[in-house]
Coordinates of C-alpha atoms in Angstrom, one line a residue:
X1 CA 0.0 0.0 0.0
X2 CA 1.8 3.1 -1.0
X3 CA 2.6 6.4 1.5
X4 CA -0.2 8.5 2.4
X5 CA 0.4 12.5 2.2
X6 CA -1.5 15.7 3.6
X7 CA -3.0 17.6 0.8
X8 CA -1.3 20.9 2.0
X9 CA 2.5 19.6 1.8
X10 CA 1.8 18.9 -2.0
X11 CA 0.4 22.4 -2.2
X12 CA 3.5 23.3 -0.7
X13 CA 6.3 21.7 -3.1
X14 CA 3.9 22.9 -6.0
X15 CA 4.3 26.6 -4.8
X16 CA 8.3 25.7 -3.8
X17 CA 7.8 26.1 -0.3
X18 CA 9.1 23.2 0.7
X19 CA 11.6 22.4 3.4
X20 CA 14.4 19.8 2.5
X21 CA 13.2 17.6 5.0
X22 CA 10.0 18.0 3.3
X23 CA 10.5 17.6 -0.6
X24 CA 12.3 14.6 0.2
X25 CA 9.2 13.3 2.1
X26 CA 7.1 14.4 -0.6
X27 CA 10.2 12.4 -3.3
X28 CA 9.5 9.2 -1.2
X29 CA 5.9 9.4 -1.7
X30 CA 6.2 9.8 -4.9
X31 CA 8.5 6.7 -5.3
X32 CA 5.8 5.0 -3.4
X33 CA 2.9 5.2 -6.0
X34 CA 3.5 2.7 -8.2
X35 CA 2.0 0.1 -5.0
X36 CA -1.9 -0.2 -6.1
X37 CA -3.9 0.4 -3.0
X38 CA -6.7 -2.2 -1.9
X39 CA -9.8 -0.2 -3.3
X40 CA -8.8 -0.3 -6.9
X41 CA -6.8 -3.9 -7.0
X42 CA -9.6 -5.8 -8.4
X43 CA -9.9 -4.1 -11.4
X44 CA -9.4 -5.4 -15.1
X45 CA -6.2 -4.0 -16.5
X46 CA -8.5 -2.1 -19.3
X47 CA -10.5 -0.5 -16.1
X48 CA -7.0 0.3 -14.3
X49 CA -5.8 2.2 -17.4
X50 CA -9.2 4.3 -17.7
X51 CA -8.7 5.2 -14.0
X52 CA -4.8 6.4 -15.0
X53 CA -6.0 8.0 -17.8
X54 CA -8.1 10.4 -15.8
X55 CA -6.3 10.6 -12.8
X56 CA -3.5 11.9 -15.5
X57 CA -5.4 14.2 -17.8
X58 CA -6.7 16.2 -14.7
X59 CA -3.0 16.9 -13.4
X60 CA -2.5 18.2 -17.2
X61 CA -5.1 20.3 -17.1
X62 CA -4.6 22.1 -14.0
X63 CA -1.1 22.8 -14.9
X64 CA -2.4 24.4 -18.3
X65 CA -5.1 26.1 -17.1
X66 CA -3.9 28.8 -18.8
X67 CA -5.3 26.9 -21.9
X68 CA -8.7 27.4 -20.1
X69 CA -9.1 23.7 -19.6
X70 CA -12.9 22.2 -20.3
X71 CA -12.9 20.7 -16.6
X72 CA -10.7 22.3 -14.3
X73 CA -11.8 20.6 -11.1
X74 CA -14.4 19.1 -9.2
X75 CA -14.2 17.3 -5.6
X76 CA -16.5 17.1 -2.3
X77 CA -17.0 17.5 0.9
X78 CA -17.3 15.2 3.9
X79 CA -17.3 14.2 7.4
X80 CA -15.7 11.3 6.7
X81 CA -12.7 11.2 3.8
X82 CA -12.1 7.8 2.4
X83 CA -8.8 6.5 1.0
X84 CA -7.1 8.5 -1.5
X85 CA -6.8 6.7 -4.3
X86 CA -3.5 6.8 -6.1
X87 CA -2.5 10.2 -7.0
X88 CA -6.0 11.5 -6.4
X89 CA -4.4 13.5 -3.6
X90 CA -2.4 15.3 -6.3
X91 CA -4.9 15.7 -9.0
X92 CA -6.5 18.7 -7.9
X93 CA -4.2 20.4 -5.3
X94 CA -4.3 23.7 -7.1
X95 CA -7.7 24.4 -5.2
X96 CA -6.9 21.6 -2.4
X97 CA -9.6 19.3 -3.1
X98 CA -9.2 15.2 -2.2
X99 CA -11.0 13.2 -4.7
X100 CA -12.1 9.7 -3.0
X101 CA -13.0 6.2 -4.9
X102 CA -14.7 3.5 -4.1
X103 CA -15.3 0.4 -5.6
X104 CA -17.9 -2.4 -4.4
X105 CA -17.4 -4.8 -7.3
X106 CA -16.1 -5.4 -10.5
X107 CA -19.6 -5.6 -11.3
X108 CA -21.0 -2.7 -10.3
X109 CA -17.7 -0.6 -12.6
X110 CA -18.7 -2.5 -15.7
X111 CA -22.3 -1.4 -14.9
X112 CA -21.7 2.2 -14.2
X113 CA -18.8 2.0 -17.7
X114 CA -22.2 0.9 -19.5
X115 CA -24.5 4.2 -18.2
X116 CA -21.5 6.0 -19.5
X117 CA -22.1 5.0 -22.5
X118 CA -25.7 5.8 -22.6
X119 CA -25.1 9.4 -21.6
X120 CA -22.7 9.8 -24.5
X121 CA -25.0 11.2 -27.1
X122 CA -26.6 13.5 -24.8
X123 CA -25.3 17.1 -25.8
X124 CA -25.0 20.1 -23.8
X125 CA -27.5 23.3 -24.6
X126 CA -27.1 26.1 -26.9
X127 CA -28.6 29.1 -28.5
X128 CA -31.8 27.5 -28.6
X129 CA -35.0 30.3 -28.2
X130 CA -38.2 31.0 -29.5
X131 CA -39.8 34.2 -30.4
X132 CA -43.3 35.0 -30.1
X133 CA -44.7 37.9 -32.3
X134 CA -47.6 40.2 -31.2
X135 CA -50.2 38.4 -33.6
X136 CA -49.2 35.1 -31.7
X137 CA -47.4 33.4 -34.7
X138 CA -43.8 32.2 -33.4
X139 CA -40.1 32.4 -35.0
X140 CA -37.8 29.1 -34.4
X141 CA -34.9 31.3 -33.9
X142 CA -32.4 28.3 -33.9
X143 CA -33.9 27.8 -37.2
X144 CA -34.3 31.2 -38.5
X145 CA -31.9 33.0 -41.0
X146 CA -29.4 36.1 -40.3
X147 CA -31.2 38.7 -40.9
X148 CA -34.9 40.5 -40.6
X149 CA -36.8 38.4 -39.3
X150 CA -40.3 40.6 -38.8
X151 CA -41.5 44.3 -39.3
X152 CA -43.9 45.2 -36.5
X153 CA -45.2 48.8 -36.8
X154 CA -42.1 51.3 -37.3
X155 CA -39.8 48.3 -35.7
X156 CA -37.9 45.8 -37.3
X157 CA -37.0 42.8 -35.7
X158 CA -33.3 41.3 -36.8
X159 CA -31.4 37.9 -36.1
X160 CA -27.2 39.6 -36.1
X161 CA -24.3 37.3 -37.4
X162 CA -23.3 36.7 -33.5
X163 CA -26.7 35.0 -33.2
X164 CA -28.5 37.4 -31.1
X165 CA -32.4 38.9 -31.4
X166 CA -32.2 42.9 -31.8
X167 CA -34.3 45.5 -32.2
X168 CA -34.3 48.4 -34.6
X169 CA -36.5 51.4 -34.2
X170 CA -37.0 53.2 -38.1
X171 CA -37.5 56.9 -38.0
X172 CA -40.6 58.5 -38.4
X173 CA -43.8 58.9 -35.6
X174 CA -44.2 56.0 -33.4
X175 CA -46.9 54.0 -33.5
X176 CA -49.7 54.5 -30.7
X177 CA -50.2 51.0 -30.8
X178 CA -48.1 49.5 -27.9
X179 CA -46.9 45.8 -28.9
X180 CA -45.3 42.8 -27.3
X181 CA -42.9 40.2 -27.7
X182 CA -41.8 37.6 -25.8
X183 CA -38.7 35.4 -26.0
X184 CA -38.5 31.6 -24.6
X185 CA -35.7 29.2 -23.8
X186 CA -36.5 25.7 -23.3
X187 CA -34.6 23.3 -21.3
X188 CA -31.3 23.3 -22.7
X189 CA -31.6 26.7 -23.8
X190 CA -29.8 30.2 -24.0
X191 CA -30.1 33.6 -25.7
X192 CA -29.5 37.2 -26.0
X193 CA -31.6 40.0 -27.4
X194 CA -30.8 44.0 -27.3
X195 CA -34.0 45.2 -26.6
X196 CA -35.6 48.6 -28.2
X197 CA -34.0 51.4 -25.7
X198 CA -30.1 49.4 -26.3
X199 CA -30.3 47.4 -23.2
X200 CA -29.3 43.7 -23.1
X201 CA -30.7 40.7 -21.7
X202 CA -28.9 37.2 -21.8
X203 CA -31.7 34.5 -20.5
X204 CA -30.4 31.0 -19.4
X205 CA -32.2 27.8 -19.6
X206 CA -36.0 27.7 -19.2
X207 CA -36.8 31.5 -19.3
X208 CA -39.0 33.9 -20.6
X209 CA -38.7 37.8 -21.4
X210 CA -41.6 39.5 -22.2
X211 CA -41.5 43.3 -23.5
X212 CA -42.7 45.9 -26.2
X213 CA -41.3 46.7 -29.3
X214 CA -40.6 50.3 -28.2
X215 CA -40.9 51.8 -25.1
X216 CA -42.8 54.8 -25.6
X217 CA -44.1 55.0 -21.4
X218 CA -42.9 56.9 -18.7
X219 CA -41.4 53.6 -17.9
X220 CA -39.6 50.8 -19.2
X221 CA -41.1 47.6 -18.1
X222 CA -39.9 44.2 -18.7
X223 CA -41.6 40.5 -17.6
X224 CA -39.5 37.5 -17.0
X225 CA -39.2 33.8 -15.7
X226 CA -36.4 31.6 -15.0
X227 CA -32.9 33.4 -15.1
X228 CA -32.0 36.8 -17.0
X229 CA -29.0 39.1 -17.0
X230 CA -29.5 42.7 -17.6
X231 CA -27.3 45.4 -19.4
X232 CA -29.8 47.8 -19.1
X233 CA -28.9 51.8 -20.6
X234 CA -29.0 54.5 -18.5
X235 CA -32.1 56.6 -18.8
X236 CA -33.1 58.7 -16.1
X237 CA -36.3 60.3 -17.2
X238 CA -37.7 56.7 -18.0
X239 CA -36.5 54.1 -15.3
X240 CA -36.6 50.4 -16.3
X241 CA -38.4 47.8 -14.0
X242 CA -38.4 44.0 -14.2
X243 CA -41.3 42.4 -12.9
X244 CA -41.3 38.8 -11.9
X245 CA -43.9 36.9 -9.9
X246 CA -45.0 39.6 -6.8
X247 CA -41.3 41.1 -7.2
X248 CA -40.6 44.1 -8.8
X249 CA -36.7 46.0 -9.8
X250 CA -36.5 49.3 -10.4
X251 CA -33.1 51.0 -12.3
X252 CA -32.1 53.6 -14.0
X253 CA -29.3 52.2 -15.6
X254 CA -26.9 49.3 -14.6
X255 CA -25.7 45.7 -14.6
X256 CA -27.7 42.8 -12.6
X257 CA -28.5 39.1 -12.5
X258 CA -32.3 37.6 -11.7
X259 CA -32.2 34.4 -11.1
X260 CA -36.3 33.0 -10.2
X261 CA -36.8 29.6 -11.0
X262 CA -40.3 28.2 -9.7
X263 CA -38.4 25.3 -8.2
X264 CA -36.1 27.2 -6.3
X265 CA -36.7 28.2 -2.5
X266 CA -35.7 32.0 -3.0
X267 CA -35.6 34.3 -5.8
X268 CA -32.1 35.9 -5.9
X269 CA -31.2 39.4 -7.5
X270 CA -27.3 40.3 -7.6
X271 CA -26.5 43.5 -8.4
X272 CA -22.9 44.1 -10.3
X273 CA -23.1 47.8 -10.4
X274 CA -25.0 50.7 -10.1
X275 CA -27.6 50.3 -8.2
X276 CA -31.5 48.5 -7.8
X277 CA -34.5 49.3 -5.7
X278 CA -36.3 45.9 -5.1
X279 CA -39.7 45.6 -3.8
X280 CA -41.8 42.3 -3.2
X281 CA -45.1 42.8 -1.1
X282 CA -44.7 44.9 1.7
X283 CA -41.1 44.2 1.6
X284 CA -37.9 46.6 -0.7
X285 CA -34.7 46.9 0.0
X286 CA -32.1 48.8 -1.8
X287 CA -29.2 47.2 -3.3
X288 CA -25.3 48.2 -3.9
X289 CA -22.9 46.5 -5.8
X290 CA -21.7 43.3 -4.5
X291 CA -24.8 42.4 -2.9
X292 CA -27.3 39.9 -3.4
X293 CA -31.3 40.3 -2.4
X294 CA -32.9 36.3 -2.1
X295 CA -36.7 36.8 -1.5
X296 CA -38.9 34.4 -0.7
X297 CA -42.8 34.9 1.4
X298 CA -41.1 35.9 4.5
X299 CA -39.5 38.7 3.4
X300 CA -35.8 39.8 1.6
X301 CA -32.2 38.7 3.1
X302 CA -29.4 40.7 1.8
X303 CA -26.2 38.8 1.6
X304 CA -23.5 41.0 1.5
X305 CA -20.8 38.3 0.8
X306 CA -21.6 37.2 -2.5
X307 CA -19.8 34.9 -4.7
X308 CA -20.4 36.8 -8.4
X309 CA -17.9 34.3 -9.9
X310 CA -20.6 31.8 -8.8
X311 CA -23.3 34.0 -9.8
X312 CA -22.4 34.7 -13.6
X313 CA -20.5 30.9 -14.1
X314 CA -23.8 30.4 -16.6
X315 CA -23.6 33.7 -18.6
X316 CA -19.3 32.6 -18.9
X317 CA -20.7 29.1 -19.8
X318 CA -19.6 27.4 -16.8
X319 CA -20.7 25.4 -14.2
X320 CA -19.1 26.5 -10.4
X321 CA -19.8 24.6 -8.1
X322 CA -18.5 26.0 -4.6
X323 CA -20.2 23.9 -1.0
X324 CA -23.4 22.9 -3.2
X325 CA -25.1 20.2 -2.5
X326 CA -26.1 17.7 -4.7
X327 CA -29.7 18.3 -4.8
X328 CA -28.7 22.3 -6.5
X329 CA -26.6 20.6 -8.5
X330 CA -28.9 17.9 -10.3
X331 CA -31.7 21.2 -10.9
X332 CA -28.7 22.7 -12.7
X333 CA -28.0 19.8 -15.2
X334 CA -31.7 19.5 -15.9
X335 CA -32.2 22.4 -17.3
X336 CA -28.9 22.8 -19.4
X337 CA -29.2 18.8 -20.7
X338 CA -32.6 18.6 -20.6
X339 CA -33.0 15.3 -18.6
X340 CA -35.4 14.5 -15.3
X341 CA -32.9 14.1 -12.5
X342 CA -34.4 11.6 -9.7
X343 CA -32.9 10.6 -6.5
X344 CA -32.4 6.8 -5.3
X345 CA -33.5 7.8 -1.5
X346 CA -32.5 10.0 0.7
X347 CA -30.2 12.9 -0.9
X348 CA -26.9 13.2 1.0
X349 CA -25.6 16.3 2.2
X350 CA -22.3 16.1 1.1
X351 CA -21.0 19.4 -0.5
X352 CA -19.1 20.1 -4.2
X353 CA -17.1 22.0 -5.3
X354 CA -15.7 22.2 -8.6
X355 CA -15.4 23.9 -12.3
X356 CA -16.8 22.8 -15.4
X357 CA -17.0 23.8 -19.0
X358 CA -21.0 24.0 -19.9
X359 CA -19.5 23.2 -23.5
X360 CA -19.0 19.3 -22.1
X361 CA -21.8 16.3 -22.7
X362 CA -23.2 15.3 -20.1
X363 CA -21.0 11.8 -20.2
X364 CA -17.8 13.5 -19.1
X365 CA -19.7 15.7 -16.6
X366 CA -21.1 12.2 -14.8
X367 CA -17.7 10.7 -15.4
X368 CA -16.2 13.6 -13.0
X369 CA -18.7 13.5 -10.2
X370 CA -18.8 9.1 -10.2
X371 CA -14.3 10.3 -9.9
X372 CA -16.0 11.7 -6.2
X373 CA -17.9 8.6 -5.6
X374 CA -21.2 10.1 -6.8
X375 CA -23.3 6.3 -8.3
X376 CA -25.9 7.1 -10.8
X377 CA -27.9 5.4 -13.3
X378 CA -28.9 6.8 -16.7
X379 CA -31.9 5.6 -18.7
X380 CA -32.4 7.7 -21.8
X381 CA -33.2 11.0 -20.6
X382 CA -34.1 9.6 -17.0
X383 CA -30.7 10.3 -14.5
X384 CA -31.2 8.4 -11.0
X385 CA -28.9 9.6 -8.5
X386 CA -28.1 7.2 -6.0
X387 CA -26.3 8.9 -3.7

C-alpha cells in the first residue's frame, strides 16, 4: 500500500515552499505510488488504465489552465474522507480538493462503464429560443436565417451574425399601438436580445422575457421567468423595471442578475453595479454592488458576501460549483441537458465544489462526479442519482 500524504504539503512543493526535510518526504511518496492500494486492485487491466488516464489528464489540465481547460476541477465535501486513491491526492491540489474512490465490485464498474455510454450522445445546450410575435405566430430562432426576421409597426426585428435577437427602431412617428414580444428558452436553452432602448438581456435555460417593441411609457417595463442578466442603458427620465412573480426592480441604468426559477426556494437578485431598488409585497430593500437580495414569502435577506464568480458561471458558460449540494446541482444539469434528474432515497448532504465547462456532454460531466464517488444510473433521458 503506497505512503499517504497531507494535501497541504503537496500544495506546498507545488508553490516551492518546501523544506528539504519536506520535498524529500514528498520524493518518497512519490516513489511510493507505483504500490496499487486495496480499493482499486480488483480491477481489469483495461478499467486500471481508464482510472490512470483520468487521474493523469486532470494533473494536465490544472497545470495548463492557462489553456482554459474544459474541466478544471471538481471534488466534495465530507465528514468522513475515504482513502485517496493513487494520485488523487495530487490531482486537484491547485484548489486543495481530495477526490475519494470507491469500488464495491467489478460488477457494479462494468455497470456504471455501460451508463456512461448511454449518456454519450446526450449534448450540452445552446442558442436555442423561441420568439413569439404580437399576432401570436412564433419564429424558431435556432432555425431562423441572419437577418430581418419581422417588421412590427415602425420596428424591425433582426437575427445579427453573432446570433442574437435585436431591435431596430425606423424613423418616423411612433406607432400609438403598444406591442409585445416575448422570448422563450426551453430546457437546454440560451439567448441574447438587445432590446428597443439598447439594453441587453442574456436569459439561461427555461426563461421567458416579455417586452414591447418600443418603449414609448414613462417607464420601461420588462416580464421574466427563470434566469435573466440585464445590461440595461442609463435613462433617467424613464426608469426600467423588471417584474417577476409579486417582485418588482427598479433602475435607472446598470448591470444585474435575476435568477427565479419556480423550483427554487428564493428568488435571488445580484447586483454588479449601479444600483436596484427591489420591492416584493410589503417588503424593498435597496441594493449596492456586490450584494445579493434572495426573497422568498417571509421577506428579503441581503447577503453582502456574494460569490459573483458563482453567480455569472452560466452567462461565462460554466458550471461553479462552490459547498453545493447535490440536490442544486442535479436542478442545474436539468435544465442545461434537458434530462429529469431523480434521486435513489435520501439525498446526501455532502457538498461540491468544482469547475466545469458547460460546453462538455453530459458523459464526461457524470464521469467527473462518479471520480468523487457520486453512483448514478442513466436511462435515456431519465438520471437516478443514487447517492
Amino acid at each position: 500500500m503506497g505512503r499517504s500524504i497531507a494535501v497541504s504539503l503537496l500544495k506546498k512543493y507545488l508553490s516551492g515552499d518546501c523544506t528539504v526535510s519536506e520535498i524529500e518526504q514528498v520524493d518518497q511518496w512519490f516513489d511510493s505510488m507505483d504500490e496499487v492500494p486495496e480499493d482499486i486492485a480488483g480491477l481489469s487491466d483495461e478499467q486500471r488504465k481508464l482510472v490512470e488516464d483520468r487521474i493523469f489528464e486532470c494533473i494536465l489540465l490544472n497545470i495548463e489552465a492557462k489553456n482554459e481547460p474544459k474541466i478544471i476541477s471538481i471534488h466534495k465535501k465530507s465528514a468522513r474522507v475515504n482513502k485517496l486513491l493513487w494520485a488523487a491526492a495530487s490531482l486537484l491540489l491547485v484548489l486543495g480538493a481530495v477526490l475519494t474512490w470507491r469500488y464495491h465490485s467489478q460488477q457494479r464498474q462494468q455497470d456504471q462503464i455501460v451508463e456512461l455510454n448511454q449518456a454519450v450522445h446526450i449534448k450540452p445546450g445552446g442558442n436555442r429560443a423561441v420568439l413569439t410575435l404580437d399576432d401570436g405566430s412564433s419564429v424558431v430562432l435556432t432555425d431562423a436565417k441572419i437577418g430581418a426576421l419581422a417588421n412590427q409597426q415602425n420596428v424591425s426585428v433582426v437575427k445579427t451574425a453573432e446570433g442574437e435577437l435585436s431591435y431596430k427602431i425606423h424613423a418616423g412617428a411612433a406607432s400609438s399601438k403598444i406591442t409585445y414580444n416575448k422570448i422563450t428558452t426551453p430546457l437546454g436553452g440560451k439567448y441574447s436580445v438587445v432590446l428597443p432602448d439598447g439594453s441587453k438581456a442574456w436569459l439561461n435555460a427555461k426563461s421567458s422575457l416579455r417586452f414591447p417593441t418600443a418603449f414609448t411609457g414613462a417607464e420601461r417595463i420588462v416580464q421574466m421567468t427563470g434566469e435573466v442578466y440585464f445590461e440595461v442603458a442609463r435613462n433617467p427620465k424613464q426608469p426600467f423595471k423588471v417584474q417577476s412573480g409579486g417582485t418588482e426592480i427598479k433602475v435607472l441604468g446598470t448591470h444585474f442578475n435575476v435568477m427565479a426559477y419556480g423550483d427554487e426556494a428564493e428568488q435571488k437578485t445580484t447586483l454588479l453595479e449601479g444600483s436596484i431598488h427591489l420591492s416584493s409585497g410589503k417588503f424593498s430593500q435597496l441594493l449596492k454592488p456586490g450584494e445579493q437580495a434572495l426573497v422568498n414569502p417571509s421577506g428579503i435577506k441581503v447577503n453582502t458576501n456574494c460569490d459573483m464568480e458563482a453567480v455569472m458561471a452560466w452567462r461565462n458558460d460554466l458550471f461553479i460549483f462552490k459547498d453545493m449540494e447535490i440536490k442544486e446541482i442535479a436542478r442545474q444539469l436539468a435544465r442545461w441537458y434537458d434530462v429529469q434528474v431523480v434521486f435513489k432515497g435520501t439525498p446526501s448532504k455532502i457538498s461540491y465544489t468544482g469547475t466545469i465547462s458547460k460546453d462538455v456532454e453530459l458523459s464526461e460531466l457524470l464521469s467527473m462526479l462518479q471520480f468523487t464517488g457520486l453512483k448514478y444510473e442513466l436511462n435515456g433521458h431519465l438520471l437516478t442519482i443514487i447517492d
